[in-house]
GROMACS .gro file of N, CA and C in nm:
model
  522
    1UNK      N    1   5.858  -1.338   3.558
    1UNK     CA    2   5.748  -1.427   3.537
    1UNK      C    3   5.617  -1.357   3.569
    2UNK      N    4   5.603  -1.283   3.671
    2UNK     CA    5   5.510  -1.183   3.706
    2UNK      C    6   5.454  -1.123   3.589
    3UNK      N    7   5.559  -1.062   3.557
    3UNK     CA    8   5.547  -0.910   3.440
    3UNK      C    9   5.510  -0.996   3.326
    4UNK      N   10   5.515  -1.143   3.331
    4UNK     CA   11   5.453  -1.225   3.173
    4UNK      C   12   5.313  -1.252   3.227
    5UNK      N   13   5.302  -1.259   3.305
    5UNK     CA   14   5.176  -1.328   3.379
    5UNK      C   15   5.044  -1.237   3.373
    6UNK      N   16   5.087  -1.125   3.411
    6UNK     CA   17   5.030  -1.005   3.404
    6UNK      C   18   5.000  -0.895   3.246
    7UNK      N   19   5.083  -0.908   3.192
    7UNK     CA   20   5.101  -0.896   3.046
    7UNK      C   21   5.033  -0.974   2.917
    8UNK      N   22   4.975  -1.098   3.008
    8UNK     CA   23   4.909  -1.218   2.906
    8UNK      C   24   4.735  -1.128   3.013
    9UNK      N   25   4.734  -1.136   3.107
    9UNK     CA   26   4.618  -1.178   3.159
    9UNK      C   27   4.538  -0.991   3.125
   10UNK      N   28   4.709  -0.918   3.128
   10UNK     CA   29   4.575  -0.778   3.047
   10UNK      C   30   4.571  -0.813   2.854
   11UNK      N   31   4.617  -0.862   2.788
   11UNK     CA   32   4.561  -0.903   2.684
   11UNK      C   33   4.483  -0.952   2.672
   12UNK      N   34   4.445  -1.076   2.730
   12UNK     CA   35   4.306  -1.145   2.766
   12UNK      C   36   4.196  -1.025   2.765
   13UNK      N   37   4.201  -1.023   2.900
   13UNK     CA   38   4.063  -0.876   2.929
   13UNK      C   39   4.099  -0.736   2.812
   14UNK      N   40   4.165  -0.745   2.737
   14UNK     CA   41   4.139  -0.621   2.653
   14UNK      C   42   4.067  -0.742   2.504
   15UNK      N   43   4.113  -0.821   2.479
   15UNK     CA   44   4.006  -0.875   2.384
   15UNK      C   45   3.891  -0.932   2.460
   16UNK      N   46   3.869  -0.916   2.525
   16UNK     CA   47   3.730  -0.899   2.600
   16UNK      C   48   3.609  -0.898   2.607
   17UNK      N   49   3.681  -0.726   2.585
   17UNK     CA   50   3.648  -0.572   2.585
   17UNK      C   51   3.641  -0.532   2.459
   18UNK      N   52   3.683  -0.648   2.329
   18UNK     CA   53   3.676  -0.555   2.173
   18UNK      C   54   3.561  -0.642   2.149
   19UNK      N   55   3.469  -0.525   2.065
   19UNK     CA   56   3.298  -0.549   2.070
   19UNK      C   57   3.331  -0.664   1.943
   20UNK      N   58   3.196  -0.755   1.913
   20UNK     CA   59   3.232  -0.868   1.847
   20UNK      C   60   3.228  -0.783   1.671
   21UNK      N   61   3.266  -0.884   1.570
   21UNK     CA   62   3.314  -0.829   1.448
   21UNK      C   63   3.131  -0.783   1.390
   22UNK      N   64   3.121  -0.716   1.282
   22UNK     CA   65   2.963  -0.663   1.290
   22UNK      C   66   2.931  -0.825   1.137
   23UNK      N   67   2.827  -0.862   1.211
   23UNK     CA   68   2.792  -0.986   1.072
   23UNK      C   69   2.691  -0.919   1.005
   24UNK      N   70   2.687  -0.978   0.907
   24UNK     CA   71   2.633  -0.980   0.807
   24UNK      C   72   2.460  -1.002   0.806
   25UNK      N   73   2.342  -0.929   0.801
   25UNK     CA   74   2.236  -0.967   0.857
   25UNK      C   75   2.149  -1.053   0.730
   26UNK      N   76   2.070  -1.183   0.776
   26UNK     CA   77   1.974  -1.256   0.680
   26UNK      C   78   1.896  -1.236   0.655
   27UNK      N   79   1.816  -1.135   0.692
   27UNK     CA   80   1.703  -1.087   0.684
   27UNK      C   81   1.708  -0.994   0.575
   28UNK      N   82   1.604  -0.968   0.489
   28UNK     CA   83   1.605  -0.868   0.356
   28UNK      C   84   1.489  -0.784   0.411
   29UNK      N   85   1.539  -0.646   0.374
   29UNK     CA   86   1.399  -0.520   0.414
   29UNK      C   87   1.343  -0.528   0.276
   30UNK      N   88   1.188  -0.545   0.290
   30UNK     CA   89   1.088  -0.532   0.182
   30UNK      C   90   1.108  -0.401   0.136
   31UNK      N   91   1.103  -0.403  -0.003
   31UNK     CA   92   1.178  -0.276  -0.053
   31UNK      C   93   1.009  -0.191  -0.073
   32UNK      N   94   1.040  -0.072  -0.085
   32UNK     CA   95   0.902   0.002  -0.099
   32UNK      C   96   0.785  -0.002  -0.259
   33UNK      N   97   0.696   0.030  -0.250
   33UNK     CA   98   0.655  -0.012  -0.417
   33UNK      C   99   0.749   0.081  -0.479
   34UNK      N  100   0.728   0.027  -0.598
   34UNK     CA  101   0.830   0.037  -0.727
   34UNK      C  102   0.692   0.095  -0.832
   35UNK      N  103   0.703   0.201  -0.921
   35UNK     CA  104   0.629   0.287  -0.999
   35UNK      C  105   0.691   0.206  -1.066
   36UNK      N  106   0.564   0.180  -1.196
   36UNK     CA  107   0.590   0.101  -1.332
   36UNK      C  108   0.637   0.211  -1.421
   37UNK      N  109   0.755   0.169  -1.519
   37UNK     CA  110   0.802   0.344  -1.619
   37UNK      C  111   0.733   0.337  -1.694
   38UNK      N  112   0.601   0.286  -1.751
   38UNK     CA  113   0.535   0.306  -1.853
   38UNK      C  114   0.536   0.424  -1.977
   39UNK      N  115   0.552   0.537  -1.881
   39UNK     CA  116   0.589   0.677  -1.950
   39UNK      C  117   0.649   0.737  -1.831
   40UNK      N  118   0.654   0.889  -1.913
   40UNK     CA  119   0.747   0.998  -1.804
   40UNK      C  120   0.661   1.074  -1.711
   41UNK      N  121   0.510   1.088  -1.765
   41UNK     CA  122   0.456   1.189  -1.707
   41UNK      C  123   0.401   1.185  -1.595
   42UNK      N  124   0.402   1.336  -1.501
   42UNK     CA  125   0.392   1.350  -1.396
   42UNK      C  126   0.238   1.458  -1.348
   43UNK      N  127   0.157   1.392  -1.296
   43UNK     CA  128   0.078   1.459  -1.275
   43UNK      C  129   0.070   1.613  -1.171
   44UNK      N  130  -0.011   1.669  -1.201
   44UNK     CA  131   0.001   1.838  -1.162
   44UNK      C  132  -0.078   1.795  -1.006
   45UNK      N  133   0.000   1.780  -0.899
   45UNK     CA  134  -0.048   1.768  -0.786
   45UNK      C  135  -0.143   1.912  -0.737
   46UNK      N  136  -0.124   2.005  -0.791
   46UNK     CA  137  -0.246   2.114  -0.757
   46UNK      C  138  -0.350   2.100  -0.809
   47UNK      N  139  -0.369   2.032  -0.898
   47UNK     CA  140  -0.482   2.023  -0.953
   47UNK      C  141  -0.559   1.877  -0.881
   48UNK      N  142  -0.615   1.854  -0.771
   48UNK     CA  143  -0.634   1.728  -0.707
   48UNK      C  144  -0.785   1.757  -0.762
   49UNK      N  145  -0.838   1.605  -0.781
   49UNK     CA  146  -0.989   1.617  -0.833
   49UNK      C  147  -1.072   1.527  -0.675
   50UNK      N  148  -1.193   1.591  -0.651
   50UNK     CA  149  -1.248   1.486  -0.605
   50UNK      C  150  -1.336   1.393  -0.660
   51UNK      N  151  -1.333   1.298  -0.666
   51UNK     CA  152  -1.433   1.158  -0.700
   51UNK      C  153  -1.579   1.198  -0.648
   52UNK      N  154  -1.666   1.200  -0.754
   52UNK     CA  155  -1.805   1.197  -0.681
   52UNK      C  156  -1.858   1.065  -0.752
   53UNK      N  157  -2.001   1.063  -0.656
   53UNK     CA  158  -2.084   0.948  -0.697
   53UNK      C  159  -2.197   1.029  -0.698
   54UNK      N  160  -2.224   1.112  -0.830
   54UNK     CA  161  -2.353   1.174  -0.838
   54UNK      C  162  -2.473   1.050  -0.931
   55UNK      N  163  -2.591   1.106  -0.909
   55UNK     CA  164  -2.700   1.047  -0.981
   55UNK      C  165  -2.685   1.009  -1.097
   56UNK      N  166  -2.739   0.909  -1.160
   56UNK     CA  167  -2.730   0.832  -1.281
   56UNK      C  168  -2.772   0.951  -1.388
   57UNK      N  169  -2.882   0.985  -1.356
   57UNK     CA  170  -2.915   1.068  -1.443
   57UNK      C  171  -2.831   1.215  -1.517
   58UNK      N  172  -2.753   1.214  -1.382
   58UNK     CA  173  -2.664   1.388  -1.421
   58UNK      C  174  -2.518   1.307  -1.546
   59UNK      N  175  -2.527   1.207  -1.544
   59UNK     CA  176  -2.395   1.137  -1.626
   59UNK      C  177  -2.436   1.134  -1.765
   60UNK      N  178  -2.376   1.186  -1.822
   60UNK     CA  179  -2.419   1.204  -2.010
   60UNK      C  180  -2.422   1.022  -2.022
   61UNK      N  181  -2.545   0.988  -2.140
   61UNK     CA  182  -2.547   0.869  -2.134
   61UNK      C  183  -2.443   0.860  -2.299
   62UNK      N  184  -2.472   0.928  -2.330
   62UNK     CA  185  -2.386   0.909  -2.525
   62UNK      C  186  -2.240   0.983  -2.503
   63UNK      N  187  -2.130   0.932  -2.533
   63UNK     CA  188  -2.016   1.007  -2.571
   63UNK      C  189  -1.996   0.982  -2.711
   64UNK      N  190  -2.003   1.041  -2.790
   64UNK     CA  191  -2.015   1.016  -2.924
   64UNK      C  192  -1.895   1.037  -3.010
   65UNK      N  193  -1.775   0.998  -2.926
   65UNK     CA  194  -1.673   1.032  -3.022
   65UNK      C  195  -1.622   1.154  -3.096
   66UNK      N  196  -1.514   1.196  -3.168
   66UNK     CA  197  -1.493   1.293  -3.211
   66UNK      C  198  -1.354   1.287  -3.224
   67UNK      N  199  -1.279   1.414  -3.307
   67UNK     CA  200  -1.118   1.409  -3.346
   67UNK      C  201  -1.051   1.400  -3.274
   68UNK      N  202  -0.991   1.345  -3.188
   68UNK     CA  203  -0.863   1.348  -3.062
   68UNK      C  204  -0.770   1.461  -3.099
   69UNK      N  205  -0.761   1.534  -3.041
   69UNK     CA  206  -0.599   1.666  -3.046
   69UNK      C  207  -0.543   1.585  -2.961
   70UNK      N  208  -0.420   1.570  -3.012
   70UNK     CA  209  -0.297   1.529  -2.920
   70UNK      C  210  -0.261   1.625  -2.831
   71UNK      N  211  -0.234   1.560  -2.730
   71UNK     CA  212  -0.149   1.682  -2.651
   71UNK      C  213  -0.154   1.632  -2.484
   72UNK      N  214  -0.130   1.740  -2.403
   72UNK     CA  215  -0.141   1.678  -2.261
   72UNK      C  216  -0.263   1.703  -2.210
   73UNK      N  217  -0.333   1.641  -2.113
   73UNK     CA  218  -0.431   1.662  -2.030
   73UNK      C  219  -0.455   1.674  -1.919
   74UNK      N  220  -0.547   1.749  -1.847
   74UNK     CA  221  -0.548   1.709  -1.681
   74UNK      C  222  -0.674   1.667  -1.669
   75UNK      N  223  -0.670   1.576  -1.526
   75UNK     CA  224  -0.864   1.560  -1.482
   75UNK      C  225  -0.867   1.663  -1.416
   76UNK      N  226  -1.007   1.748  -1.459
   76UNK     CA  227  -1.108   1.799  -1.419
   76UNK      C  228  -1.224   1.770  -1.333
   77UNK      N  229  -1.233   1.633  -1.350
   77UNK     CA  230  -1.372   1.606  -1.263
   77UNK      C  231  -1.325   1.412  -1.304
   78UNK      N  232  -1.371   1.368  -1.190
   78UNK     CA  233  -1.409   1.238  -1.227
   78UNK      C  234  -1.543   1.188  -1.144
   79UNK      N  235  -1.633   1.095  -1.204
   79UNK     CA  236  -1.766   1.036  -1.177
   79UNK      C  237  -1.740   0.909  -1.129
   80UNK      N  238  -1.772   0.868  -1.020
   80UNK     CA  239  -1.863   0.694  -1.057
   80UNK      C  240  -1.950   0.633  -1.092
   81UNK      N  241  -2.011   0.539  -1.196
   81UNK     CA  242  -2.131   0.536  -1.241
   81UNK      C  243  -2.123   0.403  -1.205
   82UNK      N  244  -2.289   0.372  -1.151
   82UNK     CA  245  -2.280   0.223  -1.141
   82UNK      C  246  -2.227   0.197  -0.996
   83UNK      N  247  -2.155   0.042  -1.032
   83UNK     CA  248  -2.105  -0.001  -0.900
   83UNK      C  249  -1.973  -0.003  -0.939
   84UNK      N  250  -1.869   0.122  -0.979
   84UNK     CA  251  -1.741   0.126  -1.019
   84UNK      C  252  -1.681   0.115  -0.836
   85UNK      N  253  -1.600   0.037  -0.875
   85UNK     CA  254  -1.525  -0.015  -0.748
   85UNK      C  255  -1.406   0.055  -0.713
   86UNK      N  256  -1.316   0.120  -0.822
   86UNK     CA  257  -1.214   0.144  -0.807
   86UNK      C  258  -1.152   0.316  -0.774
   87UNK      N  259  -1.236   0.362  -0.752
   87UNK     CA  260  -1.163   0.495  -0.705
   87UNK      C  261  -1.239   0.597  -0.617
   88UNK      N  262  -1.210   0.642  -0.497
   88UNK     CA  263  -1.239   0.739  -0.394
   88UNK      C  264  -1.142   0.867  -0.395
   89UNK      N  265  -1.206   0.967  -0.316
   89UNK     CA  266  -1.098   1.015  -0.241
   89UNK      C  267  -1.022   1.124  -0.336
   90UNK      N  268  -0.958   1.185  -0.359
   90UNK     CA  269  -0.896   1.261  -0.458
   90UNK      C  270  -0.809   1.224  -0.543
   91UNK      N  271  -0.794   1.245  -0.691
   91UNK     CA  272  -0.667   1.223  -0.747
   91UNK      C  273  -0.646   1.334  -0.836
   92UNK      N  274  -0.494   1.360  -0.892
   92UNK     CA  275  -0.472   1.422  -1.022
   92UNK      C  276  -0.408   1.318  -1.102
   93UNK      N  277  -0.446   1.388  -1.225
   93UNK     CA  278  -0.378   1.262  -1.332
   93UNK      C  279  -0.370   1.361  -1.471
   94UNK      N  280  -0.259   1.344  -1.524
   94UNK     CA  281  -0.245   1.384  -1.651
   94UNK      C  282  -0.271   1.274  -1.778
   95UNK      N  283  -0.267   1.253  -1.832
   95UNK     CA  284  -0.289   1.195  -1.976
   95UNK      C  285  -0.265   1.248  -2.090
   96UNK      N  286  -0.146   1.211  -2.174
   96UNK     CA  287  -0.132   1.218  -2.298
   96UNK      C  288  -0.171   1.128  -2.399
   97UNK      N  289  -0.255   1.165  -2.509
   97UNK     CA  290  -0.249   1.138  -2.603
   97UNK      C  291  -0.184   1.159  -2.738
   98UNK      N  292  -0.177   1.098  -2.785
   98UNK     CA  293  -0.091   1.037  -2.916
   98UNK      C  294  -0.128   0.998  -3.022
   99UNK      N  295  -0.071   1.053  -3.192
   99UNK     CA  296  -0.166   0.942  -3.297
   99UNK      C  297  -0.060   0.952  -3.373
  100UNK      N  298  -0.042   0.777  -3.399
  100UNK     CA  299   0.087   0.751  -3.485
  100UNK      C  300   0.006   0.803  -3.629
  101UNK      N  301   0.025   0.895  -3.704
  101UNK     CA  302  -0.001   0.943  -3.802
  101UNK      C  303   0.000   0.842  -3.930
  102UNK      N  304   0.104   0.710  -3.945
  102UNK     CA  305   0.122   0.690  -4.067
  102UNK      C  306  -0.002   0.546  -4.050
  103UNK      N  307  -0.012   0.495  -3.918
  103UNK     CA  308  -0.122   0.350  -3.850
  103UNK      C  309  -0.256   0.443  -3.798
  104UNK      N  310  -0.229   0.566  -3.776
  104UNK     CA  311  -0.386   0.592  -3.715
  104UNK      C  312  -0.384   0.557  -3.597
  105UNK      N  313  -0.291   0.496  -3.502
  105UNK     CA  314  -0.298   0.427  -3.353
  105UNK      C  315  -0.336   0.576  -3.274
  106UNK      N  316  -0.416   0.556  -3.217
  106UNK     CA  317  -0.438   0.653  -3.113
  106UNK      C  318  -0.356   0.570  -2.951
  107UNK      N  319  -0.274   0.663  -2.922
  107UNK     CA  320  -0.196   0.587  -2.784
  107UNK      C  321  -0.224   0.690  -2.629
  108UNK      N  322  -0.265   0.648  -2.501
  108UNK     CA  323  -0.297   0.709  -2.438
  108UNK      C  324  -0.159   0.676  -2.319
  109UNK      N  325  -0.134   0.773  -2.268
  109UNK     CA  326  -0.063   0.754  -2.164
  109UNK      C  327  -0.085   0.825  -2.028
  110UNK      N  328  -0.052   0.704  -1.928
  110UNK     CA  329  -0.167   0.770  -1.761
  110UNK      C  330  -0.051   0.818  -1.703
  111UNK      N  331  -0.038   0.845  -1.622
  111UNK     CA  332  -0.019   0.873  -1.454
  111UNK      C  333  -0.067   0.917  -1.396
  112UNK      N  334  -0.122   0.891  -1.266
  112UNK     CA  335  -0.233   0.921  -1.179
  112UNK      C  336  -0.151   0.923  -1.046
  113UNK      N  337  -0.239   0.983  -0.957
  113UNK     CA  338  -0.181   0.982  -0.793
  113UNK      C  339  -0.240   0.856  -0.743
  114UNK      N  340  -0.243   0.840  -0.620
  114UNK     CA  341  -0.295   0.702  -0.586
  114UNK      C  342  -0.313   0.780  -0.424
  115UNK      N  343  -0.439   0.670  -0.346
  115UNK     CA  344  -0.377   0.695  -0.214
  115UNK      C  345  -0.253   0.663  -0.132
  116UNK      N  346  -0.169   0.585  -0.170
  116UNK     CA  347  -0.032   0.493  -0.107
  116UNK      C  348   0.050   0.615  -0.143
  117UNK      N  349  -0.005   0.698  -0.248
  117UNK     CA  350   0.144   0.839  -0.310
  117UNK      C  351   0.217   0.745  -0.384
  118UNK      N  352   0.191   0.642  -0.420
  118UNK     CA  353   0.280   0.578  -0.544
  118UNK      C  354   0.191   0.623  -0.696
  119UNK      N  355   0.282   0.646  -0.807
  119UNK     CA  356   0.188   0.713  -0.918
  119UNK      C  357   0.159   0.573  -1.034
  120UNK      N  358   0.040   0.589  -1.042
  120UNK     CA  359  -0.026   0.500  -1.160
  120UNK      C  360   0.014   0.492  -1.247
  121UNK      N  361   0.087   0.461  -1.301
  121UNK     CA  362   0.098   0.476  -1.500
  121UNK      C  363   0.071   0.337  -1.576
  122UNK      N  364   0.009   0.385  -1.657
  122UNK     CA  365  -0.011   0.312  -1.795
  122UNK      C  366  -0.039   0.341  -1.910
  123UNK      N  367  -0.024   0.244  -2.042
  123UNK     CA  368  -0.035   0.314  -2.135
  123UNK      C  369  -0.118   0.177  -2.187
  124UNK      N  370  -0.202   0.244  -2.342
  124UNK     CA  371  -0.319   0.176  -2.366
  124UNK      C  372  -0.320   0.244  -2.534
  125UNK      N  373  -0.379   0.110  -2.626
  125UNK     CA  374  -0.430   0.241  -2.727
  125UNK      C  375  -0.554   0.213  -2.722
  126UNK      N  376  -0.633   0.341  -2.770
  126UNK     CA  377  -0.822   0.360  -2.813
  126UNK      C  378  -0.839   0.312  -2.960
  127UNK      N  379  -0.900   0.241  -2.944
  127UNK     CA  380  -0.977   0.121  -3.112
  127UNK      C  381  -1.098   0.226  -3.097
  128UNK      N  382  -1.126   0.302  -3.205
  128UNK     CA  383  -1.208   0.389  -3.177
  128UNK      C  384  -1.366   0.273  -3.273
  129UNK      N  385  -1.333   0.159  -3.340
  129UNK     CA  386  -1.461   0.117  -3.430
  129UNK      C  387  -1.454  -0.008  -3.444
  130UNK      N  388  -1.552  -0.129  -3.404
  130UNK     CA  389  -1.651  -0.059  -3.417
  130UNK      C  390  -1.725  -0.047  -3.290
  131UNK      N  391  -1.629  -0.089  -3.179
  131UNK     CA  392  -1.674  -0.033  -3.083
  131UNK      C  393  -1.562   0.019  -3.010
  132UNK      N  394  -1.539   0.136  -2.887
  132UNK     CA  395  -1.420   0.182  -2.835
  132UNK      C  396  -1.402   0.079  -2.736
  133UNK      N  397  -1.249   0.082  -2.759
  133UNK     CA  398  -1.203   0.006  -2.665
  133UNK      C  399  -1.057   0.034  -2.603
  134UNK      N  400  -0.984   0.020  -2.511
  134UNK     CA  401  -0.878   0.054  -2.470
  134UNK      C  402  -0.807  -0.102  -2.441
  135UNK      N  403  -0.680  -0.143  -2.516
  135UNK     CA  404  -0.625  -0.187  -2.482
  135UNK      C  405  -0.488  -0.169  -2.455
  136UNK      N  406  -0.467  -0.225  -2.319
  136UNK     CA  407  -0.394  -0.192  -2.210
  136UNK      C  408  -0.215  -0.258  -2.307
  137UNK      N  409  -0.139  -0.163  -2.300
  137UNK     CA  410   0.008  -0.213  -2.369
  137UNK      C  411   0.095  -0.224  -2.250
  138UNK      N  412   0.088  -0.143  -2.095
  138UNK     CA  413   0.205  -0.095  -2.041
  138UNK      C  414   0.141  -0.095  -1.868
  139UNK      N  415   0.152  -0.152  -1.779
  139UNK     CA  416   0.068  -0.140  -1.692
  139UNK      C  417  -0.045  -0.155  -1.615
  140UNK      N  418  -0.134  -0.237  -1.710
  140UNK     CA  419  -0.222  -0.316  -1.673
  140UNK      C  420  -0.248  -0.436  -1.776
  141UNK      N  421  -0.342  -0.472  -1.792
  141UNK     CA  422  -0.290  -0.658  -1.872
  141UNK      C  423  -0.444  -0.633  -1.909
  142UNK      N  424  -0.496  -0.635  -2.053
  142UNK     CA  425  -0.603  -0.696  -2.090
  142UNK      C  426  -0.682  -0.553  -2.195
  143UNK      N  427  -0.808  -0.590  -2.209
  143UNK     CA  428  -0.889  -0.438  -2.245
  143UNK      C  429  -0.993  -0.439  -2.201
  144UNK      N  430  -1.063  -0.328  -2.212
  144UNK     CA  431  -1.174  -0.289  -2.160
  144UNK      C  432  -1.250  -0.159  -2.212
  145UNK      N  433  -1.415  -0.207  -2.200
  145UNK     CA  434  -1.491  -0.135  -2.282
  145UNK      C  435  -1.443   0.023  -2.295
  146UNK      N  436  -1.466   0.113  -2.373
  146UNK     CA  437  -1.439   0.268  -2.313
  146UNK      C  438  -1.544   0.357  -2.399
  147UNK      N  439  -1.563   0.482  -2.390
  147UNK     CA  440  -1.610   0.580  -2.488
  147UNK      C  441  -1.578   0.729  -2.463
  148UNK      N  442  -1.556   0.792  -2.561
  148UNK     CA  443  -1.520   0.930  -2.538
  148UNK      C  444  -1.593   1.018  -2.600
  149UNK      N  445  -1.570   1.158  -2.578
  149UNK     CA  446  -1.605   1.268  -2.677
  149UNK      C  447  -1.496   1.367  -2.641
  150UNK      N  448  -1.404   1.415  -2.777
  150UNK     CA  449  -1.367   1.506  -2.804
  150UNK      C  450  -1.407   1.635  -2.835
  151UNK      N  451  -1.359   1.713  -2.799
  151UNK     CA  452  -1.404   1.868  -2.835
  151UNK      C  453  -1.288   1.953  -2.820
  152UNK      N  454  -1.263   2.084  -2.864
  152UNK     CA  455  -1.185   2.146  -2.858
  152UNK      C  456  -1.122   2.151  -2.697
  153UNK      N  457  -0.985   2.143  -2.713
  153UNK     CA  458  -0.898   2.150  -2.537
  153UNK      C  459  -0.960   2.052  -2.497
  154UNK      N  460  -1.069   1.955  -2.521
  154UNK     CA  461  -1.146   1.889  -2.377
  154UNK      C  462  -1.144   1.723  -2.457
  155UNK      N  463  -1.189   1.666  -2.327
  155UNK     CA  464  -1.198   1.496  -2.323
  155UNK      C  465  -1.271   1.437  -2.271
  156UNK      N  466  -1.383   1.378  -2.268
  156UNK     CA  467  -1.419   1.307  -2.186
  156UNK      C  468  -1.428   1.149  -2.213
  157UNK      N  469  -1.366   1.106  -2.120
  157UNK     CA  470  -1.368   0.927  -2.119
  157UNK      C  471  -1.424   0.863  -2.041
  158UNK      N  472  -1.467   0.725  -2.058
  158UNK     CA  473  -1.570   0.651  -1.982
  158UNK      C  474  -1.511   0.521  -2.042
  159UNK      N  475  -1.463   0.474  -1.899
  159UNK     CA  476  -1.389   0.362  -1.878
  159UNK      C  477  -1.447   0.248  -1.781
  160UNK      N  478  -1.474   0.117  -1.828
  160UNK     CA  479  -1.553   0.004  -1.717
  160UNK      C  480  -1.460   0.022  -1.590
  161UNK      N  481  -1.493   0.006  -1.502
  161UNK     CA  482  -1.461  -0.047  -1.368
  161UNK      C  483  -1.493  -0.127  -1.280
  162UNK      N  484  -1.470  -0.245  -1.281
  162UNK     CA  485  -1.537  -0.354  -1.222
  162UNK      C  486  -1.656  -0.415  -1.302
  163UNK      N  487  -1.726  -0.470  -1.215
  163UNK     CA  488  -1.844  -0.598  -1.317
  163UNK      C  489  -1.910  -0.465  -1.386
  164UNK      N  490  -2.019  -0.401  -1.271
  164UNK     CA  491  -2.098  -0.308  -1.306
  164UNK      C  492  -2.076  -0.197  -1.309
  165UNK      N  493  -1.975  -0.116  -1.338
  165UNK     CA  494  -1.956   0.034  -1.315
  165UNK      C  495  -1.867   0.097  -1.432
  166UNK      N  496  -1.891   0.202  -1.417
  166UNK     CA  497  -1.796   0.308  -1.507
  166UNK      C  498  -1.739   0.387  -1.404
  167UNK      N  499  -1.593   0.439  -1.504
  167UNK     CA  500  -1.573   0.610  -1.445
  167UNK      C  501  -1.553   0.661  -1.550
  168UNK      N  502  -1.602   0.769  -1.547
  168UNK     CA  503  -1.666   0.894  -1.611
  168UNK      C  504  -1.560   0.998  -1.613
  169UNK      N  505  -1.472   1.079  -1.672
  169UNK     CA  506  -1.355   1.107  -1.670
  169UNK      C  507  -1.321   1.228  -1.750
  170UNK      N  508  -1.312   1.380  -1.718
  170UNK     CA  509  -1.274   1.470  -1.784
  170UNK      C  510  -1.175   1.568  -1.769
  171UNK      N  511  -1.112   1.556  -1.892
  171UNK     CA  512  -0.978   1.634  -1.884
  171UNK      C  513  -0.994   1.769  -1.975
  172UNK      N  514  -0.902   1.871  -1.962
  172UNK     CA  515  -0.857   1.989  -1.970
  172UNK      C  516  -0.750   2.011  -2.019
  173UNK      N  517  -0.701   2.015  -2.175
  173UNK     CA  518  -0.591   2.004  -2.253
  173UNK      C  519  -0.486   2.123  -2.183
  174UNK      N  520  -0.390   2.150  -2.177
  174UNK     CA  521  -0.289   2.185  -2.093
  174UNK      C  522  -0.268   2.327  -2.182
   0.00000   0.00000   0.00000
């Protein structure tokens, strides 16, 4: 009777001693941002631009358009003009352009760095007449004023930003 007594009472204390079963937790971890796939491309992190806010006057006031070469791009320089709200600090960004040959669609495609290190992308086409305009297909929602000038290897774009501002935007065909 002992040896049962004793035999029940170390089973007892050994389930005890067994740690409880692991549950299941309710709580969900906020997952990290999520990059929109708009496109594939990846910007050339050596090439980081800094953002200036130079004088009104040093900013070409006419971009007068010209032939788009397709191909890839990098920024070279970007401006703020005005009271553009939306960008400090350094970025790289590539940009391809595109022209459906048989519609004439000119199609632009972004990716940019960001400060968070999450990458920008979107895609947009340029209405080059009768006034330029970029509307947004992939990544952002709506359109907005723009103007460019093409030249051989080069780009420059000028895109609204906020109520009152531009950015001023030049790339370097790859």
């Amino acid at each position: 009777m002992l040896k049962r007594t004793f035999a029940a009472l170390l089973l007892a204390s050994a389930a005890a001693c067994t740690p409880p079963a692991p549950t299941q937790s309710t709580e969900t971890e906020t997952p990290p941002p999520q990059e929109l796939a708009c496109n594939t491309l990846t910007p050339d992190l050596a090439r980081q631009v800094s953002v200036e806010t130079p004088p009104v006057a040093a900013i070409a006031s006419d971009l007068r358009g010209g032939e788009l070469t397709p191909g890839l791009y990098d920024l070279t320089s970007a401006r703020r003009v005005g009271a553009a709200t939306g960008w400090d600090g350094t970025r790289a960004v590539a940009l391809e352009v595109s022209e459906d040959t048989a519609t004439g669609v000119v199609t632009l495609n972004w990716a940019g760095t960001t400060p968070t290190s999450v990458v920008d992308r979107w895609s947009a086409t340029l209405a080059e007449a009768p006034q330029a305009r970029l509307t947004y297909t992939c990544g952002r929602v709506g359109d907005v004023d723009a103007s460019f000038a093409a030249a051989s290897r080069a780009l420059e774009l000028r895109i609204a930003d906020g109520a009152d501002g531009e950015l001023h935007l030049a790339f370097a065909q790859r």
